[in-house]
C-alpha cells in the first residue's frame, strides 16, 4: 500500500512537539498507532520502520520524545556521544511529561479523519518500548507492541522512578513483547519479571524471544539482524491485524 508522509505540531504544556505521521494513501478509516522511537529520536532508521508499518494500513504517529530539550527536528546520532546525549535527555524528562505526550497523540489520532477512533494501538523500541508499555495504561489502547523495552522492572525512564511495573493491572488491551536474548539491557531476570507480572495481572500477551542483541530491528547498526527483524515484523503485523480486524 502506498503511503503519505507529513509532520504535524502538537502543543503539550506549552512545548511544541513535532509528530511525524505516515498514513495509507487510499482514502479510508484505519487504526491509529502511537509510535515511539529509541533515544535517537526520528532518524532515518526509525522513519523507515514507521513508513513500513503504515504500508500495512495504519496511521502511524511518531512524536519527538525529547521535544522539551531538543530543537524541533533534532536527530541524535547513534554514536558514543549521541548515546550519552540521548540518555541524558531521557533522564531529564519528567515521567509525567512522557505521559502527557502520549495523551496528546492519542487525542489527535481520535480526531484525525483517516483514523477509526475505536482502533488505537502503540508500538515502540528501547525507551520507546517502555513508553509503549505506559501508553497501554490508557483506556483507548487495544494493542501494544513493546520491542526490547528498557527500564521496566527498575523504573528507569526519566526523572525519578517510573511506576510502570506496578500498574500492569491497568492494561485493557493485548500485549506483544519482542526481546533479544543477547540483550544486556534487558537480562533474563528482567524479562522473567515482566512476563510474570503480566501473567499475575491476567493480561493477554505474547512473548517473542530472538537470539539477537539490543536494537536488532534498527537497520543502521552492527547489531542489526535482518532475519530476526523480518520474523518479528511478520509477528507484529499478524498481531495488530488480528486485533484490528473488525
PDB file of C-alpha atoms in Angstrom, residues 96-244:
ATOM      1  CA  UNK A  96       4.536  12.877  33.757  1.00  0.00           C
ATOM      2  CA  UNK A  97       5.658  14.708  30.619  1.00  0.00           C
ATOM      3  CA  UNK A  98       6.072  11.444  28.716  1.00  0.00           C
ATOM      4  CA  UNK A  99       2.536  10.516  29.798  1.00  0.00           C
ATOM      5  CA  UNK A 100       1.179  13.913  28.737  1.00  0.00           C
ATOM      6  CA  UNK A 101       2.744  13.492  25.296  1.00  0.00           C
ATOM      7  CA  UNK A 102       1.058  10.116  24.972  1.00  0.00           C
ATOM      8  CA  UNK A 103      -2.333  11.613  25.780  1.00  0.00           C
ATOM      9  CA  UNK A 104      -1.798  14.370  23.221  1.00  0.00           C
ATOM     10  CA  UNK A 105      -1.016  11.912  20.416  1.00  0.00           C
ATOM     11  CA  UNK A 106      -3.972   9.681  21.327  1.00  0.00           C
ATOM     12  CA  UNK A 107      -6.325  12.655  21.324  1.00  0.00           C
ATOM     13  CA  UNK A 108      -5.024  13.754  17.938  1.00  0.00           C
ATOM     14  CA  UNK A 109      -5.485  10.254  16.491  1.00  0.00           C
ATOM     15  CA  UNK A 110      -9.070  10.149  17.780  1.00  0.00           C
ATOM     16  CA  UNK A 111      -9.916  13.308  15.835  1.00  0.00           C
ATOM     17  CA  UNK A 112      -7.942  12.541  12.661  1.00  0.00           C
ATOM     18  CA  UNK A 113     -10.336  11.858   9.786  1.00  0.00           C
ATOM     19  CA  UNK A 114      -8.383   8.838   8.490  1.00  0.00           C
ATOM     20  CA  UNK A 115      -8.366   7.076  11.878  1.00  0.00           C
ATOM     21  CA  UNK A 116     -11.042   4.773  13.238  1.00  0.00           C
ATOM     22  CA  UNK A 117     -11.218   6.291  16.757  1.00  0.00           C
ATOM     23  CA  UNK A 118     -12.020   2.983  18.418  1.00  0.00           C
ATOM     24  CA  UNK A 119      -8.939   1.311  16.919  1.00  0.00           C
ATOM     25  CA  UNK A 120      -5.816   2.715  18.526  1.00  0.00           C
ATOM     26  CA  UNK A 121      -2.618   0.910  19.447  1.00  0.00           C
ATOM     27  CA  UNK A 122       1.008   1.638  20.226  1.00  0.00           C
ATOM     28  CA  UNK A 123       4.457   0.387  19.260  1.00  0.00           C
ATOM     29  CA  UNK A 124       7.905   1.365  20.466  1.00  0.00           C
ATOM     30  CA  UNK A 125      11.583   0.467  20.586  1.00  0.00           C
ATOM     31  CA  UNK A 126      14.023   0.529  23.528  1.00  0.00           C
ATOM     32  CA  UNK A 127      12.957   3.501  25.699  1.00  0.00           C
ATOM     33  CA  UNK A 128      10.061   3.703  23.251  1.00  0.00           C
ATOM     34  CA  UNK A 129       9.161   0.147  24.175  1.00  0.00           C
ATOM     35  CA  UNK A 130       8.833   1.298  27.773  1.00  0.00           C
ATOM     36  CA  UNK A 131       6.772   4.284  26.636  1.00  0.00           C
ATOM     37  CA  UNK A 132       4.524   1.952  24.629  1.00  0.00           C
ATOM     38  CA  UNK A 133       4.042  -0.093  27.808  1.00  0.00           C
ATOM     39  CA  UNK A 134       2.919   3.040  29.633  1.00  0.00           C
ATOM     40  CA  UNK A 135       0.702   4.013  26.711  1.00  0.00           C
ATOM     41  CA  UNK A 136      -1.112   0.713  27.259  1.00  0.00           C
ATOM     42  CA  UNK A 137      -2.402   2.127  30.563  1.00  0.00           C
ATOM     43  CA  UNK A 138      -4.604   4.460  28.512  1.00  0.00           C
ATOM     44  CA  UNK A 139      -8.103   3.073  28.014  1.00  0.00           C
ATOM     45  CA  UNK A 140      -8.072   3.634  24.239  1.00  0.00           C
ATOM     46  CA  UNK A 141      -5.104   1.338  23.584  1.00  0.00           C
ATOM     47  CA  UNK A 142      -6.294  -2.005  22.224  1.00  0.00           C
ATOM     48  CA  UNK A 143      -2.852  -3.388  21.322  1.00  0.00           C
ATOM     49  CA  UNK A 144       0.697  -2.608  22.460  1.00  0.00           C
ATOM     50  CA  UNK A 145       3.890  -3.840  20.812  1.00  0.00           C
ATOM     51  CA  UNK A 146       6.956  -3.350  23.004  1.00  0.00           C
ATOM     52  CA  UNK A 147      10.264  -4.086  21.290  1.00  0.00           C
ATOM     53  CA  UNK A 148      13.126  -4.637  23.755  1.00  0.00           C
ATOM     54  CA  UNK A 149      11.585  -2.241  26.323  1.00  0.00           C
ATOM     55  CA  UNK A 150      14.194  -0.973  28.761  1.00  0.00           C
ATOM     56  CA  UNK A 151      13.903   0.001  32.408  1.00  0.00           C
ATOM     57  CA  UNK A 152      10.545  -1.535  33.305  1.00  0.00           C
ATOM     58  CA  UNK A 153      11.447  -3.568  36.432  1.00  0.00           C
ATOM     59  CA  UNK A 154      13.938  -0.930  37.621  1.00  0.00           C
ATOM     60  CA  UNK A 155      11.730   2.065  36.881  1.00  0.00           C
ATOM     61  CA  UNK A 156      14.452   3.706  34.805  1.00  0.00           C
ATOM     62  CA  UNK A 157      12.768   6.019  32.312  1.00  0.00           C
ATOM     63  CA  UNK A 158      13.036   9.690  33.245  1.00  0.00           C
ATOM     64  CA  UNK A 159      13.227  11.864  36.340  1.00  0.00           C
ATOM     65  CA  UNK A 160      12.561   9.786  39.418  1.00  0.00           C
ATOM     66  CA  UNK A 161      11.437   6.165  39.328  1.00  0.00           C
ATOM     67  CA  UNK A 162       8.717   5.094  36.899  1.00  0.00           C
ATOM     68  CA  UNK A 163       5.882   3.076  38.443  1.00  0.00           C
ATOM     69  CA  UNK A 164       5.303   1.035  35.279  1.00  0.00           C
ATOM     70  CA  UNK A 165       5.864  -2.415  36.792  1.00  0.00           C
ATOM     71  CA  UNK A 166       3.233  -1.715  39.465  1.00  0.00           C
ATOM     72  CA  UNK A 167       0.477  -0.675  37.050  1.00  0.00           C
ATOM     73  CA  UNK A 168       0.103  -3.652  34.733  1.00  0.00           C
ATOM     74  CA  UNK A 169      -3.431  -4.252  36.013  1.00  0.00           C
ATOM     75  CA  UNK A 170      -4.477  -1.016  34.258  1.00  0.00           C
ATOM     76  CA  UNK A 171      -3.814  -2.508  30.826  1.00  0.00           C
ATOM     77  CA  UNK A 172      -7.055  -3.110  28.922  1.00  0.00           C
ATOM     78  CA  UNK A 173      -5.670  -4.374  25.606  1.00  0.00           C
ATOM     79  CA  UNK A 174      -3.299  -7.118  24.461  1.00  0.00           C
ATOM     80  CA  UNK A 175       0.488  -7.032  24.598  1.00  0.00           C
ATOM     81  CA  UNK A 176       3.196  -8.291  22.259  1.00  0.00           C
ATOM     82  CA  UNK A 177       6.733  -8.300  23.694  1.00  0.00           C
ATOM     83  CA  UNK A 178       9.803  -8.619  21.473  1.00  0.00           C
ATOM     84  CA  UNK A 179      13.090  -9.468  23.195  1.00  0.00           C
ATOM     85  CA  UNK A 180      16.638 -10.296  22.189  1.00  0.00           C
ATOM     86  CA  UNK A 181      18.111 -12.980  24.433  1.00  0.00           C
ATOM     87  CA  UNK A 182      21.593 -11.482  23.959  1.00  0.00           C
ATOM     88  CA  UNK A 183      20.421  -8.034  25.077  1.00  0.00           C
ATOM     89  CA  UNK A 184      22.374  -6.907  28.172  1.00  0.00           C
ATOM     90  CA  UNK A 185      19.922  -4.047  28.760  1.00  0.00           C
ATOM     91  CA  UNK A 186      17.055  -6.482  29.388  1.00  0.00           C
ATOM     92  CA  UNK A 187      18.657  -9.549  31.000  1.00  0.00           C
ATOM     93  CA  UNK A 188      16.767 -12.773  31.587  1.00  0.00           C
ATOM     94  CA  UNK A 189      15.699 -11.878  35.172  1.00  0.00           C
ATOM     95  CA  UNK A 190      14.115  -8.645  33.911  1.00  0.00           C
ATOM     96  CA  UNK A 191      12.327 -10.476  31.112  1.00  0.00           C
ATOM     97  CA  UNK A 192      11.057 -13.013  33.633  1.00  0.00           C
ATOM     98  CA  UNK A 193       9.805 -10.246  35.952  1.00  0.00           C
ATOM     99  CA  UNK A 194       7.893  -8.539  33.147  1.00  0.00           C
ATOM    100  CA  UNK A 195       6.301 -11.767  31.935  1.00  0.00           C
ATOM    101  CA  UNK A 196       5.403 -12.988  35.421  1.00  0.00           C
ATOM    102  CA  UNK A 197       3.833  -9.646  36.302  1.00  0.00           C
ATOM    103  CA  UNK A 198       1.725  -9.739  33.129  1.00  0.00           C
ATOM    104  CA  UNK A 199       0.622 -13.279  33.956  1.00  0.00           C
ATOM    105  CA  UNK A 200      -0.290 -12.342  37.519  1.00  0.00           C
ATOM    106  CA  UNK A 201      -2.335  -9.411  36.214  1.00  0.00           C
ATOM    107  CA  UNK A 202      -4.113 -11.712  33.709  1.00  0.00           C
ATOM    108  CA  UNK A 203      -3.117  -9.518  30.758  1.00  0.00           C
ATOM    109  CA  UNK A 204      -3.364 -11.239  27.349  1.00  0.00           C
ATOM    110  CA  UNK A 205       0.151 -11.279  25.930  1.00  0.00           C
ATOM    111  CA  UNK A 206       2.582 -12.995  23.618  1.00  0.00           C
ATOM    112  CA  UNK A 207       6.363 -13.045  24.015  1.00  0.00           C
ATOM    113  CA  UNK A 208       8.861 -13.351  21.161  1.00  0.00           C
ATOM    114  CA  UNK A 209      12.457 -14.211  22.040  1.00  0.00           C
ATOM    115  CA  UNK A 210      15.156 -13.962  19.383  1.00  0.00           C
ATOM    116  CA  UNK A 211      18.826 -14.870  19.684  1.00  0.00           C
ATOM    117  CA  UNK A 212      19.704 -11.266  18.959  1.00  0.00           C
ATOM    118  CA  UNK A 213      21.170  -8.170  20.573  1.00  0.00           C
ATOM    119  CA  UNK A 214      19.604  -4.896  21.666  1.00  0.00           C
ATOM    120  CA  UNK A 215      18.155  -2.755  18.846  1.00  0.00           C
ATOM    121  CA  UNK A 216      18.348  -5.703  16.450  1.00  0.00           C
ATOM    122  CA  UNK A 217      15.485  -4.229  14.387  1.00  0.00           C
ATOM    123  CA  UNK A 218      17.348  -0.979  13.680  1.00  0.00           C
ATOM    124  CA  UNK A 219      18.963  -1.365  10.249  1.00  0.00           C
ATOM    125  CA  UNK A 220      21.869   1.071  10.551  1.00  0.00           C
ATOM    126  CA  UNK A 221      23.954  -0.580  13.262  1.00  0.00           C
ATOM    127  CA  UNK A 222      26.223  -3.547  13.813  1.00  0.00           C
ATOM    128  CA  UNK A 223      23.577  -5.259  15.950  1.00  0.00           C
ATOM    129  CA  UNK A 224      21.003  -5.352  13.158  1.00  0.00           C
ATOM    130  CA  UNK A 225      19.716  -8.858  12.472  1.00  0.00           C
ATOM    131  CA  UNK A 226      17.646  -8.871   9.266  1.00  0.00           C
ATOM    132  CA  UNK A 227      16.351 -12.418   9.738  1.00  0.00           C
ATOM    133  CA  UNK A 228      15.173 -11.803  13.306  1.00  0.00           C
ATOM    134  CA  UNK A 229      13.800  -8.385  12.361  1.00  0.00           C
ATOM    135  CA  UNK A 230      11.835  -9.804   9.434  1.00  0.00           C
ATOM    136  CA  UNK A 231      10.396 -12.539  11.639  1.00  0.00           C
ATOM    137  CA  UNK A 232       9.465 -10.014  14.330  1.00  0.00           C
ATOM    138  CA  UNK A 233       7.715  -7.774  11.811  1.00  0.00           C
ATOM    139  CA  UNK A 234       5.698 -10.709  10.479  1.00  0.00           C
ATOM    140  CA  UNK A 235       4.542 -11.420  14.032  1.00  0.00           C
ATOM    141  CA  UNK A 236       3.780  -7.750  14.688  1.00  0.00           C
ATOM    142  CA  UNK A 237       1.713  -7.339  11.539  1.00  0.00           C
ATOM    143  CA  UNK A 238      -0.211 -10.533  12.313  1.00  0.00           C
ATOM    144  CA  UNK A 239      -0.806  -9.456  15.929  1.00  0.00           C
ATOM    145  CA  UNK A 240      -2.093  -5.991  15.020  1.00  0.00           C
ATOM    146  CA  UNK A 241      -4.096  -7.343  12.103  1.00  0.00           C
ATOM    147  CA  UNK A 242      -5.912  -9.805  14.341  1.00  0.00           C
ATOM    148  CA  UNK A 243      -6.809  -7.236  16.969  1.00  0.00           C
ATOM    149  CA  UNK A 244      -7.964  -4.604  14.495  1.00  0.00           C
TER     150      UNK A 244
END
